[in-house]
PDB file of C-alpha atoms in Angstrom:
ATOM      1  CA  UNK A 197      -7.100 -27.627  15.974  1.00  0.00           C
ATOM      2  CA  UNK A 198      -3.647 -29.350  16.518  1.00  0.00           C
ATOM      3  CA  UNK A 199      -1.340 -27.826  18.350  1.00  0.00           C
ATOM      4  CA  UNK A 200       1.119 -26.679  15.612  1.00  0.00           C
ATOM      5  CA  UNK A 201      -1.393 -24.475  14.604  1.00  0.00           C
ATOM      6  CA  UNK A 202      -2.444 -23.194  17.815  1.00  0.00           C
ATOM      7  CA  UNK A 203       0.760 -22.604  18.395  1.00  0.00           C
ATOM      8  CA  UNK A 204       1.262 -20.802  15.458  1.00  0.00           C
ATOM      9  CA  UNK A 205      -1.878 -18.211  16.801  1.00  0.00           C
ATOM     10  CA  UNK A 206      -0.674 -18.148  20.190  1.00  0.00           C
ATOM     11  CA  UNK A 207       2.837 -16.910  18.784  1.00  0.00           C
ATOM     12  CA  UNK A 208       1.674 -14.334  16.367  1.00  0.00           C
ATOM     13  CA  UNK A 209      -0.744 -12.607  19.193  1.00  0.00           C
ATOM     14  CA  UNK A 210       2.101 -12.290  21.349  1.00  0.00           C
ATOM     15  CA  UNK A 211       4.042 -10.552  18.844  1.00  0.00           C
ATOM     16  CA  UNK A 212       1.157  -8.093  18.549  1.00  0.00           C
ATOM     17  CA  UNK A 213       1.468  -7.561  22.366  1.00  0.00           C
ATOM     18  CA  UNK A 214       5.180  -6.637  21.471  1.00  0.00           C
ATOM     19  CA  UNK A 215       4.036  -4.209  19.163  1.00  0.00           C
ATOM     20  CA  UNK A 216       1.816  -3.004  21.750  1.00  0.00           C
ATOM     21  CA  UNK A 217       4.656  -2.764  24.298  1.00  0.00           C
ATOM     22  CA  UNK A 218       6.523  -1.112  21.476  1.00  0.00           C
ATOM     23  CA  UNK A 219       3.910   1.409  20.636  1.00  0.00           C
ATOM     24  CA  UNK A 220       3.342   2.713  24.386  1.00  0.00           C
ATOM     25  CA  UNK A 221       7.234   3.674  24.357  1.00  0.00           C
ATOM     26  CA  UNK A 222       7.182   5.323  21.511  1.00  0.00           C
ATOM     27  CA  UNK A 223       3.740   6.927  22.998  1.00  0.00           C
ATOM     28  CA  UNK A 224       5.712   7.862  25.984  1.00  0.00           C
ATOM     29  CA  UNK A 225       8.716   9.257  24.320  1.00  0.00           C
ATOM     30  CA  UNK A 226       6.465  11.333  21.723  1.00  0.00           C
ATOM     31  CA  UNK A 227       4.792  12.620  24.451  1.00  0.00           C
ATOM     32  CA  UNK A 228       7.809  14.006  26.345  1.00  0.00           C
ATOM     33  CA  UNK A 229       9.347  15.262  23.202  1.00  0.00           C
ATOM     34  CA  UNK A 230       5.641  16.854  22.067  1.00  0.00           C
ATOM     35  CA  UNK A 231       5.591  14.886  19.352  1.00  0.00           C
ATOM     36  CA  UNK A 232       2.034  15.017  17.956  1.00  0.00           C
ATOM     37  CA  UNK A 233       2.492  13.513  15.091  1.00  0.00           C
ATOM     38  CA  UNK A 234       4.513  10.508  16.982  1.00  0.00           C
ATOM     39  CA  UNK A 235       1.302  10.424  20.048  1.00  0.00           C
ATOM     40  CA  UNK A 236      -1.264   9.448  16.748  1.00  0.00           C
ATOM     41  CA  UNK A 237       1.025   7.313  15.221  1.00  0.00           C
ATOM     42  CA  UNK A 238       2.201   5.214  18.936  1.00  0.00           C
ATOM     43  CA  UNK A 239      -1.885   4.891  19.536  1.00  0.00           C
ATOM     44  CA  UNK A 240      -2.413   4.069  15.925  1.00  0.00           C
ATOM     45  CA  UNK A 241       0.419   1.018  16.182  1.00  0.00           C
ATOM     46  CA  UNK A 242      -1.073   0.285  19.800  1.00  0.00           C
ATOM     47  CA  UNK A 243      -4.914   0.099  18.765  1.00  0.00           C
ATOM     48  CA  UNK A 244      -3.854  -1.715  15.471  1.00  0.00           C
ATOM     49  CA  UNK A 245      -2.200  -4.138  17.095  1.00  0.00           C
ATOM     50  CA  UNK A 246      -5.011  -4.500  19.375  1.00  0.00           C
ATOM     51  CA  UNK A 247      -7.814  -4.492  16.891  1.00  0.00           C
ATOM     52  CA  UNK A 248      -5.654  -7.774  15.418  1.00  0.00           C
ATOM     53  CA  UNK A 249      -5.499  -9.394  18.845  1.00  0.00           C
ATOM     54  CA  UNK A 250      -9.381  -8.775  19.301  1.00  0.00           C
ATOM     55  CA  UNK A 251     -10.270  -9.995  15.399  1.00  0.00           C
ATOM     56  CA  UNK A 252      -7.685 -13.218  16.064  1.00  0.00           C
ATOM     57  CA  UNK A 253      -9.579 -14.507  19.626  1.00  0.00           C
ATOM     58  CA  UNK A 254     -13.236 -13.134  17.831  1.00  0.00           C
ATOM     59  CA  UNK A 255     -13.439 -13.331  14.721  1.00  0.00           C
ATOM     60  CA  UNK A 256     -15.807 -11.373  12.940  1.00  0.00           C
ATOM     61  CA  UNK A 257     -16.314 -13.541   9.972  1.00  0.00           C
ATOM     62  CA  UNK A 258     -18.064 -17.244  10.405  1.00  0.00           C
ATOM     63  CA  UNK A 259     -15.300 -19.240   8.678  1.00  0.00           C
ATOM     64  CA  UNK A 260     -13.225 -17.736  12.033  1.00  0.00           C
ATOM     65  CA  UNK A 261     -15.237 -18.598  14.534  1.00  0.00           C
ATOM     66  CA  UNK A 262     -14.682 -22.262  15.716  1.00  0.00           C
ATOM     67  CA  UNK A 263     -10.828 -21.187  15.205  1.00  0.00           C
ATOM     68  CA  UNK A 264     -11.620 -18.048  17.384  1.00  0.00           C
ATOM     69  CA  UNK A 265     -13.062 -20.186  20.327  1.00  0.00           C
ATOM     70  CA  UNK A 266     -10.955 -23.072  20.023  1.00  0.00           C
ATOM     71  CA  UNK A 267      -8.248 -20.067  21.123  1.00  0.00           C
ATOM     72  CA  UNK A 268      -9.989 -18.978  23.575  1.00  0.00           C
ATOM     73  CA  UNK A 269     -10.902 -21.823  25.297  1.00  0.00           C
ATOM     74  CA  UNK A 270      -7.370 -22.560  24.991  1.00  0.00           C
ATOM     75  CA  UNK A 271      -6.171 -19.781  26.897  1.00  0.00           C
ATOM     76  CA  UNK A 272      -9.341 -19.529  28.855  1.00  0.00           C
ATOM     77  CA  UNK A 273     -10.517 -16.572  27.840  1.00  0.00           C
ATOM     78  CA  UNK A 274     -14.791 -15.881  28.333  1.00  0.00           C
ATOM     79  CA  UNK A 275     -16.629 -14.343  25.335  1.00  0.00           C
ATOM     80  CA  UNK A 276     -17.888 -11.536  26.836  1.00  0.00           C
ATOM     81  CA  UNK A 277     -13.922 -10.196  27.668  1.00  0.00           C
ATOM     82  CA  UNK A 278     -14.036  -6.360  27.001  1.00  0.00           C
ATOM     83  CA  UNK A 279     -11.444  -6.883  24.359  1.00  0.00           C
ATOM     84  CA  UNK A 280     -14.861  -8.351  22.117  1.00  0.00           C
ATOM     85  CA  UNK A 281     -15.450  -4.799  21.028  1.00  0.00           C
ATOM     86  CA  UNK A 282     -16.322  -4.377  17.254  1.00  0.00           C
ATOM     87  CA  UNK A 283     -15.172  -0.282  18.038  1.00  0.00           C
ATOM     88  CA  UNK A 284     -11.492  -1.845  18.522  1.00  0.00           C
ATOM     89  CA  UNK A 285     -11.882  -4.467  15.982  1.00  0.00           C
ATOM     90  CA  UNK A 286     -13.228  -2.389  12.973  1.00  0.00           C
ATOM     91  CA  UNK A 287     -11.606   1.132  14.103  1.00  0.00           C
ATOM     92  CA  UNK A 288      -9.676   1.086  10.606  1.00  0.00           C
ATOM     93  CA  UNK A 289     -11.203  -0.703   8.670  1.00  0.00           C
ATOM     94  CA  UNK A 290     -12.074   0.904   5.341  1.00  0.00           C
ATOM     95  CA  UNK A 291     -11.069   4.360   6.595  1.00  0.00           C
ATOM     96  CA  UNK A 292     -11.115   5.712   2.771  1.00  0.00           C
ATOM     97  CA  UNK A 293     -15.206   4.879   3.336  1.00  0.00           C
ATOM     98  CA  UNK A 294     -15.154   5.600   7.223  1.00  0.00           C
ATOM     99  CA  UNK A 295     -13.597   9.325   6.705  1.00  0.00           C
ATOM    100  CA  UNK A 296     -16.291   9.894   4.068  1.00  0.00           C
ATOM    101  CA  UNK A 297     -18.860   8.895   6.372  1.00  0.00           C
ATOM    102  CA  UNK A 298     -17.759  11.233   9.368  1.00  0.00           C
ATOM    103  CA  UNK A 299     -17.062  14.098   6.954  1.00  0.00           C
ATOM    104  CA  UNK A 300     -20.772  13.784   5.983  1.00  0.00           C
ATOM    105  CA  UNK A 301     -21.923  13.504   9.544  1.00  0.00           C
ATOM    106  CA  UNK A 302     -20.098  16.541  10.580  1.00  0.00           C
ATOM    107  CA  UNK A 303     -20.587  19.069   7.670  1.00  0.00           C
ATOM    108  CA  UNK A 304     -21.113  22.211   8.943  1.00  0.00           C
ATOM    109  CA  UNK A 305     -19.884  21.779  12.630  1.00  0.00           C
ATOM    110  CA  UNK A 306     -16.963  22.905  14.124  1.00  0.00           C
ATOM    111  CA  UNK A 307     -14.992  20.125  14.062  1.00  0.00           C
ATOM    112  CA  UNK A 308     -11.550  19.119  16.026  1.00  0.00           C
ATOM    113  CA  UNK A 309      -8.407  17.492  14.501  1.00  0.00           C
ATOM    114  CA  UNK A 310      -5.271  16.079  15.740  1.00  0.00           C
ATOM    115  CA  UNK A 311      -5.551  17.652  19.120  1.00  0.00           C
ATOM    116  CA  UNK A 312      -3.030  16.713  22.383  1.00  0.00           C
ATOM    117  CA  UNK A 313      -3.213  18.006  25.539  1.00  0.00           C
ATOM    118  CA  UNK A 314      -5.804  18.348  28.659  1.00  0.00           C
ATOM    119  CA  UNK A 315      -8.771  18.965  26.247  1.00  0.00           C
ATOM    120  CA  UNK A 316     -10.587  20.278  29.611  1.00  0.00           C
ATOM    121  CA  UNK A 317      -8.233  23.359  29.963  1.00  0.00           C
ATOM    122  CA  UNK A 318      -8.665  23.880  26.431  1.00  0.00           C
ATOM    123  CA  UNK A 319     -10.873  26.226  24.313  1.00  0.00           C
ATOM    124  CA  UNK A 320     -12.482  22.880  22.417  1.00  0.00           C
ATOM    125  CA  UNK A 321     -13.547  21.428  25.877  1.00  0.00           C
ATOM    126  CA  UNK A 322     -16.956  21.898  24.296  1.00  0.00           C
ATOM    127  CA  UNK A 323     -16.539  19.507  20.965  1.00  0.00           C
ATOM    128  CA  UNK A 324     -18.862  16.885  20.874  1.00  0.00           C
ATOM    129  CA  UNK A 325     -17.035  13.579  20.481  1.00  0.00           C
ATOM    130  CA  UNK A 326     -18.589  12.771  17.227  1.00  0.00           C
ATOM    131  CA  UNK A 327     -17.456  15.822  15.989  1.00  0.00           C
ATOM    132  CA  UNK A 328     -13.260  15.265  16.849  1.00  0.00           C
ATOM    133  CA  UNK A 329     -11.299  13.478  14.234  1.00  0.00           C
ATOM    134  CA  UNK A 330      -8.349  12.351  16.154  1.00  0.00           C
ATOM    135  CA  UNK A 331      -7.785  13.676  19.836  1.00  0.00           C
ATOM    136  CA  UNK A 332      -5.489  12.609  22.579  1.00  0.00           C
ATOM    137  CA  UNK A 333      -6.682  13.871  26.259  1.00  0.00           C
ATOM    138  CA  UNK A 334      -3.441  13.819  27.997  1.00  0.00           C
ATOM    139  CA  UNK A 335      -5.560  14.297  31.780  1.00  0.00           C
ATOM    140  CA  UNK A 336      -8.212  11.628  30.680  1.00  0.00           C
ATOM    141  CA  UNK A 337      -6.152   9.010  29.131  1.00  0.00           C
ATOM    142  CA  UNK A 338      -8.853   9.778  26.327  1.00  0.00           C
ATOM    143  CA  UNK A 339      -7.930   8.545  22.077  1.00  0.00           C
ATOM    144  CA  UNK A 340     -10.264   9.568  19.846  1.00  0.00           C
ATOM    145  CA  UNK A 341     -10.483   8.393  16.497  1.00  0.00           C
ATOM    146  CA  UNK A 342     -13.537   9.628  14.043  1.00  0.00           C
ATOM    147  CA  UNK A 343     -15.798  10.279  16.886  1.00  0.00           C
ATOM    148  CA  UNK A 344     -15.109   6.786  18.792  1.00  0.00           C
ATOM    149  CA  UNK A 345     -13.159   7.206  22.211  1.00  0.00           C
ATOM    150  CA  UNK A 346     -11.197   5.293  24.073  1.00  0.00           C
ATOM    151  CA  UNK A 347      -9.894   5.720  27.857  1.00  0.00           C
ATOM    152  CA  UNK A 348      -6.499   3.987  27.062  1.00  0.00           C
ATOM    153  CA  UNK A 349      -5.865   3.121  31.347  1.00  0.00           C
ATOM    154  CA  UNK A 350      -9.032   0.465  30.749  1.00  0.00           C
ATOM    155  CA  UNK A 351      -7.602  -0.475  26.970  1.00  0.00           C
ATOM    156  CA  UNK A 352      -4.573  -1.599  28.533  1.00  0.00           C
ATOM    157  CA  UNK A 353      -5.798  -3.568  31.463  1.00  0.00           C
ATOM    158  CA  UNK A 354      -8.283  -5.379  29.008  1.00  0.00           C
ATOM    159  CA  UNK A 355      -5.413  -6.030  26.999  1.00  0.00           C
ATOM    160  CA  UNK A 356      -3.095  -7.144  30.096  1.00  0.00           C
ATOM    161  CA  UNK A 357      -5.547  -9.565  31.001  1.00  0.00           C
ATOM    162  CA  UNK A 358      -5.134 -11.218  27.317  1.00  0.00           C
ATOM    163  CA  UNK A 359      -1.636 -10.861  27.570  1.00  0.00           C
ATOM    164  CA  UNK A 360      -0.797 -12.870  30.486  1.00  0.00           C
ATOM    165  CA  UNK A 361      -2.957 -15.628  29.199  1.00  0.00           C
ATOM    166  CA  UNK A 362      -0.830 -15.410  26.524  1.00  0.00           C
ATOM    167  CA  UNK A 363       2.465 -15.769  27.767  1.00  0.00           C
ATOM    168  CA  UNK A 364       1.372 -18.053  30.419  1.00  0.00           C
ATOM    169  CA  UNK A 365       0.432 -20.305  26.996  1.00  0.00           C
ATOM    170  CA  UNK A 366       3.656 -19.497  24.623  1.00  0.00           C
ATOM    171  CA  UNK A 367       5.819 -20.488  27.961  1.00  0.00           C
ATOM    172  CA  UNK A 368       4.275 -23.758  27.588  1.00  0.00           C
ATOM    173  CA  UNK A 369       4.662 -24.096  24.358  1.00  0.00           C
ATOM    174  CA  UNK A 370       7.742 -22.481  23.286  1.00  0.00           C
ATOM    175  CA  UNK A 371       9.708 -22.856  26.669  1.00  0.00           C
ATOM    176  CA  UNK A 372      13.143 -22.470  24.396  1.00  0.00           C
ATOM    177  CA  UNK A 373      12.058 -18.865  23.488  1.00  0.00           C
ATOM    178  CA  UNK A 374      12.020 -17.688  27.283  1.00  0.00           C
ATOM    179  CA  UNK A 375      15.473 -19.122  28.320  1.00  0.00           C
ATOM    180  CA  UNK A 376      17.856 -16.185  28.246  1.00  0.00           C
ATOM    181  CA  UNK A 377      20.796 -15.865  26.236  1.00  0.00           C
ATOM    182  CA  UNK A 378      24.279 -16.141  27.543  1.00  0.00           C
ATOM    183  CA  UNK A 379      25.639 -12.951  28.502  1.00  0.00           C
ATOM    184  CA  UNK A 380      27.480 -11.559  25.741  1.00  0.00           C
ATOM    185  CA  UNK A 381      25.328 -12.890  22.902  1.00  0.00           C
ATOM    186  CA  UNK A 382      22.830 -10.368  21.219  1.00  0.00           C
ATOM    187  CA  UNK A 383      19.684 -11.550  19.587  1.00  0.00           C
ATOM    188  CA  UNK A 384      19.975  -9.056  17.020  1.00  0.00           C
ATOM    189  CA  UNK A 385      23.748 -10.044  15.682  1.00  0.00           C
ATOM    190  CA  UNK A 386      22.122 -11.303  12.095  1.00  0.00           C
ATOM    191  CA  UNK A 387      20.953  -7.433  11.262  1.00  0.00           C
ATOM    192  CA  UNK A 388      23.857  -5.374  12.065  1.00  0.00           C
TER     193      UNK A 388
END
């Protein structure tokens, strides 16, 4: 791969670790305001953006793959990185097909659905994980999505790891985007 094109990958995952950094503010700030609709949708953006990272360095697909390791050997990343999780990588993928599924798997069971708090102090301490739609364990750190949890402390490290391989690379490459502007000058002056 030349590298225009690696480039070109390098760049676009380290916008999704901007979306990343963007989605655990607005985690943050939804979770100060109690905000449960905002907590699912700042873990949605943050997984989502992590699931793309995760599909870009392993692709799941065979066409991918030399383009997958070619990127990772670039930023010297092993294969066996925690972020090579087919849970992250596939967690929405055909969720039309994927809710069906759970709903069939927990018919009959009492169920739990877009839940936030300490689920330990709670009266649904004693849901089975498969059986919890979408749950955020404020003590644990805990997302679950259709069954499939996640302790977010560890998501984040594995994803810190990536992250500073990535900058580390897009310096290199792009040293022009990391000079700062001069004071007085805003970035965003084209939108207003």
């Amino acid at each position: 791969m030349d590298l225009n094109k690696l480039g070109l990958h390098i760049h676009e995952i380290r916008n999704q670790f901007t979306y990343v950094e963007i989605g655990v503010g607005l985690l943050n700030q939804s979770l100060e305001k109690g905000s449960v609709p905002g907590v699912f949708y700042a873990l949605q953006s943050i997984f989502q953006s992590a699931s793309q990272v995760s599909r870009t360095l392993w692709a799941p697909r065979k066409k991918g793959r030399s383009r997958s390791d070619e990127i990772r050997k670039f930023l010297g990343i092993p294969d066996d990185h925690p972020l090579n999780n087919k849970d992250i990588q596939t967690l929405f993928d055909f969720s039309d097909e994927a809710n069906e599924e759970w709903i069939k798997k927990t018919a009959g069971k009492y169920i739990l659905m877009d839940y936030v708090g300490d689920l330990g102090a709670s009266d649904h301490k004693d849901v089975e994980i498969e059986n919890v739609f979408r749950s955020f364990d404020t003590k644990g750190k805990i997302y679950v999505y259709r069954g499939v949890g996640f302790q977010l402390e560890n998501v984040m490290t594995t994803l810190k790891s990536i992250s500073d391989a990535v900058n580390k690379a897009h310096y290199h490459l792009f040293p022009e985007q990391w000079v700062e502007p001069p004071e007085g000058e805003d970035d965003d002056a084209d939108y207003k």
